[in-house]
Coordinates of C-alpha atoms in Angstrom, one line a residue:
M1 CA 185.7 46.7 181.6
G2 CA 186.2 43.9 179.1
R3 CA 189.6 42.9 177.9
T4 CA 191.0 44.1 174.5
R5 CA 192.8 41.5 172.6
R6 CA 195.9 42.5 170.6
T7 CA 194.8 41.8 167.0
G8 CA 194.9 43.5 163.7
R9 CA 191.4 44.9 164.4
K10 CA 190.2 48.0 166.1
T11 CA 187.8 47.8 169.1
R12 CA 185.3 49.9 170.9
P13 CA 183.6 49.5 174.3
Y14 CA 180.3 47.9 174.3
G15 CA 178.6 47.4 177.6
G16 CA 180.8 45.2 179.7
G17 CA 182.9 43.9 176.8
V18 CA 184.6 44.8 173.5
V19 CA 183.1 44.8 170.0
T20 CA 185.6 43.8 167.3
I21 CA 185.6 46.1 164.2
D22 CA 187.2 44.1 161.5
L23 CA 188.8 46.5 159.0
E24 CA 190.4 43.8 156.9
S25 CA 187.5 41.6 156.0
E26 CA 185.9 42.0 152.5
G27 CA 182.6 40.7 153.8
C28 CA 180.7 40.1 157.0
T29 CA 181.4 37.2 159.3
D30 CA 179.1 34.2 159.2
Q31 CA 179.8 33.4 162.8
P32 CA 177.5 35.5 165.0
S33 CA 178.9 36.7 168.3
K34 CA 177.8 39.3 170.9
H35 CA 181.3 40.6 170.8
R36 CA 181.5 41.0 167.1
T37 CA 179.6 43.2 164.6
C38 CA 179.8 44.2 161.0
W39 CA 180.4 47.9 160.5
K40 CA 179.7 48.4 156.7
H41 CA 180.4 51.9 155.6
I42 CA 181.9 53.1 158.8
Q43 CA 184.4 50.3 158.4
A44 CA 185.3 51.7 155.0
L45 CA 185.7 55.2 156.3
M46 CA 187.9 54.1 159.2
H47 CA 190.0 52.0 156.8
A48 CA 190.4 54.9 154.5
R49 CA 191.5 57.4 157.2
R50 CA 193.4 54.8 159.2
T51 CA 192.1 56.3 162.4
R52 CA 191.2 54.9 165.8
I53 CA 187.6 55.2 167.0
T54 CA 186.9 56.8 170.4
K55 CA 184.1 56.0 172.8
Q56 CA 182.3 59.2 171.8
Q57 CA 182.6 58.5 168.1
A58 CA 181.3 54.9 168.7
E59 CA 178.2 56.3 170.4
E60 CA 177.7 58.8 167.5
I61 CA 178.1 56.1 164.9
E62 CA 175.7 53.9 166.7
S63 CA 173.1 56.7 166.8
F64 CA 173.0 56.6 163.0
K65 CA 172.0 52.9 163.1
L66 CA 174.6 52.0 160.4
T67 CA 175.2 48.5 161.7
S68 CA 173.5 46.5 158.9
P69 CA 176.0 45.1 156.3
C70 CA 175.6 46.1 152.7
F71 CA 177.3 42.9 151.4
L72 CA 176.2 39.7 153.1
Q73 CA 177.4 36.2 152.4
T74 CA 176.4 34.9 149.0
I75 CA 172.9 33.5 148.9
P76 CA 171.2 32.0 145.8
C77 CA 168.6 33.9 143.8
R78 CA 165.1 32.7 144.3
E79 CA 163.9 29.9 142.0
R80 CA 161.7 30.8 139.1
S81 CA 158.0 30.6 139.7
K82 CA 154.9 30.9 137.5
K83 CA 153.3 33.1 140.0
R84 CA 153.4 36.9 139.7
F85 CA 154.5 39.1 142.5
K86 CA 152.0 40.9 144.6
R87 CA 152.5 44.7 144.4
N88 CA 152.7 45.2 148.1
N89 CA 155.8 43.0 148.1
A90 CA 157.4 44.7 145.1
V91 CA 160.4 46.4 146.7
S92 CA 160.9 44.1 149.7
K93 CA 164.3 42.7 148.5
L94 CA 165.6 46.0 147.4
K95 CA 164.9 47.6 150.7
K96 CA 167.4 45.2 152.2
E97 CA 171.1 44.9 151.6
L98 CA 172.2 43.5 148.2
D99 CA 174.7 40.6 148.0
S100 CA 176.7 40.0 144.8
V101 CA 174.4 37.3 143.5
S102 CA 171.2 39.4 143.9
F103 CA 173.0 42.4 142.4
N104 CA 174.0 40.4 139.3
C105 CA 170.5 39.1 138.9
Y106 CA 169.1 42.6 138.9
M107 CA 171.9 43.9 136.7
E108 CA 171.2 41.2 134.1
N109 CA 167.5 42.1 134.0
L110 CA 168.3 45.8 133.8
W111 CA 170.7 45.1 130.9
K112 CA 168.1 43.2 129.0
S113 CA 165.8 46.2 129.2
F114 CA 168.2 48.5 127.3
S115 CA 167.8 49.0 123.6
E116 CA 170.2 47.2 121.2
D117 CA 171.6 50.6 120.2
K118 CA 172.6 51.3 123.8
K119 CA 174.2 47.9 124.2
M120 CA 176.4 48.6 121.1
S121 CA 178.0 51.5 123.0
F122 CA 178.2 50.0 126.4
A123 CA 179.7 47.0 128.2
Y124 CA 179.7 45.9 131.8
L125 CA 181.8 43.7 134.0
D126 CA 180.7 41.3 136.6
S127 CA 180.4 42.9 140.0
L128 CA 183.0 40.6 141.6
W129 CA 185.7 41.0 139.0
F130 CA 187.4 44.1 140.5
T131 CA 187.6 42.5 143.9
M132 CA 188.8 39.2 142.4
Y133 CA 191.5 41.1 140.4
T134 CA 193.0 42.5 143.7
E135 CA 193.5 38.9 144.9
A136 CA 196.8 37.5 143.6
S137 CA 195.3 34.1 143.0
S138 CA 192.7 35.3 140.5
G139 CA 194.0 38.5 139.0
V140 CA 195.3 37.0 135.8
K141 CA 192.1 35.1 135.1
V142 CA 190.0 38.3 135.6
L143 CA 192.2 40.1 133.0
E144 CA 191.6 37.3 130.5
W145 CA 187.9 37.5 131.0
I146 CA 188.0 41.3 130.5
K147 CA 189.9 40.9 127.3
R148 CA 187.1 38.8 125.9
K149 CA 184.7 41.7 126.5
D150 CA 186.5 43.8 123.9
I151 CA 186.0 46.9 126.0
F152 CA 188.2 49.1 123.8
S153 CA 185.5 48.9 121.1
K154 CA 182.9 50.4 123.5
K155 CA 182.3 54.1 124.4
Y156 CA 181.5 53.2 128.0
V157 CA 182.3 50.3 130.3
L158 CA 180.4 49.9 133.6
V159 CA 182.4 48.4 136.4
P160 CA 180.4 47.8 139.6
I161 CA 182.7 47.5 142.6
V162 CA 182.0 46.0 146.1
R163 CA 184.8 46.6 148.6
W164 CA 184.7 47.0 152.4
C165 CA 181.0 46.0 152.4
H166 CA 180.1 48.9 150.1
W167 CA 179.0 49.3 146.5
S168 CA 180.3 52.0 144.1
L169 CA 180.4 52.3 140.3
L170 CA 183.5 52.9 138.1
I171 CA 182.9 53.9 134.5
F172 CA 185.6 53.8 131.7
C173 CA 184.9 56.4 129.1
H174 CA 186.3 56.2 125.5
F175 CA 189.2 53.8 126.4
G176 CA 189.5 53.1 122.7
E177 CA 190.4 56.7 121.9
S178 CA 193.9 58.1 121.8
L179 CA 195.3 59.4 125.1
L180 CA 196.6 62.4 123.1
S181 CA 193.3 63.4 121.6
E182 CA 192.3 67.0 122.4
N183 CA 188.6 66.4 121.7
I184 CA 187.6 62.9 122.9
A185 CA 190.1 61.4 125.3
P186 CA 189.8 58.5 127.8
C187 CA 188.7 59.3 131.3
M188 CA 187.2 57.5 134.3
L189 CA 184.2 58.3 136.5
L190 CA 183.7 57.0 140.1
L191 CA 180.2 57.3 141.4
D192 CA 179.7 56.7 145.1
S193 CA 176.6 57.3 147.2
L194 CA 178.7 57.5 150.4
E195 CA 181.1 60.4 149.9
M196 CA 182.1 60.4 153.6
A197 CA 183.8 57.0 153.0
N198 CA 186.4 58.7 150.7
P199 CA 185.8 57.1 147.3
K200 CA 189.3 57.9 146.2
R201 CA 190.6 55.3 148.6
L202 CA 190.1 53.0 145.6
E203 CA 192.3 55.0 143.3
P204 CA 195.6 53.0 143.7
D205 CA 193.8 49.7 142.9
I206 CA 191.9 51.3 140.0
R207 CA 195.1 52.7 138.5
K208 CA 196.9 49.3 138.7
F209 CA 193.7 47.7 137.3
V210 CA 193.6 50.0 134.3
W211 CA 197.3 49.7 133.6
D212 CA 197.1 45.9 133.5
I213 CA 194.0 46.0 131.2
Y214 CA 195.9 48.2 128.7
E215 CA 198.9 45.9 129.0
V216 CA 197.0 42.6 128.5
E217 CA 195.3 44.2 125.4
G218 CA 198.7 44.9 123.9
R219 CA 198.1 48.6 123.7
T220 CA 201.0 50.9 122.8
E221 CA 200.4 53.5 125.4
N222 CA 203.1 53.7 128.1
K223 CA 202.5 53.6 131.8
H224 CA 203.0 57.3 132.3
M225 CA 200.4 58.2 129.8
I226 CA 197.9 55.7 131.2
S227 CA 198.5 57.1 134.7
Q228 CA 197.4 60.5 133.5
I229 CA 193.9 59.3 132.6
P230 CA 191.6 61.5 134.8
L231 CA 189.6 59.9 137.6
L232 CA 186.6 62.1 138.2
V233 CA 184.4 61.8 141.3
P234 CA 181.1 63.8 140.7
K235 CA 178.8 64.8 143.5
V236 CA 176.0 62.4 143.2
P237 CA 172.9 61.8 145.4
Q238 CA 173.8 60.3 148.7
Q239 CA 172.2 57.3 150.4
R240 CA 170.0 57.7 153.4
N241 CA 170.8 54.6 155.4
G242 CA 173.3 51.7 155.5
V243 CA 171.7 49.3 153.0
E244 CA 170.9 51.4 149.9
C245 CA 174.3 51.5 148.2
G246 CA 173.6 48.6 145.9
N247 CA 170.3 50.2 144.8
Y248 CA 172.1 53.5 144.1
V249 CA 174.7 51.8 141.9
L250 CA 172.0 50.1 139.9
N251 CA 170.2 53.4 139.4
F252 CA 173.4 55.1 138.5
I253 CA 173.8 52.5 135.8
N254 CA 170.2 52.9 134.6
L255 CA 170.3 56.7 134.3
F256 CA 173.8 56.9 132.9
V257 CA 173.0 54.5 130.1
R258 CA 169.9 56.5 129.4
D259 CA 171.5 60.0 129.5
A260 CA 175.2 59.5 128.6
P261 CA 176.4 61.9 125.9
E262 CA 177.4 60.6 122.5
N263 CA 180.9 61.8 123.3
F264 CA 182.0 62.5 126.8
C265 CA 184.0 65.7 126.9
M266 CA 185.7 67.3 129.9
E267 CA 184.2 70.6 129.0
G268 CA 180.7 69.3 129.7
Y269 CA 181.6 67.6 133.0
P270 CA 179.7 66.8 135.3
Y271 CA 176.8 66.8 132.8
F272 CA 173.7 65.4 134.7
M273 CA 175.7 63.8 137.5
K274 CA 174.9 66.2 140.3
D275 CA 173.6 65.9 143.8
N276 CA 170.0 66.5 142.6
W277 CA 170.3 63.9 139.8
F278 CA 167.4 61.9 141.2
S279 CA 165.2 62.1 144.3
P280 CA 164.5 59.4 146.9
E281 CA 161.1 59.0 145.3
G282 CA 162.8 58.5 142.0
L283 CA 164.9 55.8 143.5
E284 CA 161.8 54.1 144.9
H285 CA 160.2 54.2 141.5
F286 CA 163.3 52.6 140.0
C287 CA 163.3 49.8 142.6
E288 CA 159.7 49.0 141.7
K289 CA 160.7 48.9 138.0
L290 CA 163.5 46.4 138.8
E291 CA 161.1 44.1 140.6
S292 CA 158.6 44.4 137.8
L293 CA 161.4 43.5 135.3
E294 CA 162.2 40.4 137.4
S295 CA 158.5 39.4 137.7
D296 CA 158.1 39.7 133.9
I297 CA 161.0 37.3 133.3
L298 CA 159.8 34.7 135.9

């Protein structure tokens, strides 16, 4: 039996040694080792529940083949080319994990496909801003960048989040409205394609994030009122493997922008955001659309 080092990480038996499961890392190690692996969504689940993993649980987890990371080290987008894509390669990249650079490339192309009327009601934040905000060294800068977005003039603000090697989508609704309004009041949506990972594990960071945004904007609402803004987690379609979460978030954005009500009211919740919102085939079609958008721009 291999030795278990006393570290801040949890371990599991693996053959004659020990595999380190790093619950603290925001990304995956770039130093490959037979005694170390990246545990993506299971990592998030264990971190959320703060539980140890047994040998039996390790075997069950491995049987689901969820060992491929969702968020790899940053790699550059492919260079522009005059050649068009071949259709049989159309969804090759989106069938793999999405790093932040690839996600932002697809997000920019998707945003350009929306009508000007839609863009007037929506804004979106860079996919790394939330994670950067949680780091003491860059939190103030992120708040300054967000202030320039003038998000309180928008009906909806899309906030892609990547934490614990997993993508999810936070949406601010009607932040420019009064917190005392009885008809149209601010609320938040958290869309996650991996419910088993406990999406609300993000709530403390989200609450602090929102409070700081209100404060840097010089809003008059007090901290207690802001803390009462509802954070809703609708039952949305769930991913089928360990690499689709980025694709799901992009499709959440695509469909929410298309179908969002003029005024989001609690009485109508969850609207279209249900577990049958879209099918696996619908997701595949959307991925083809994204690749087509990219090829049109190249």
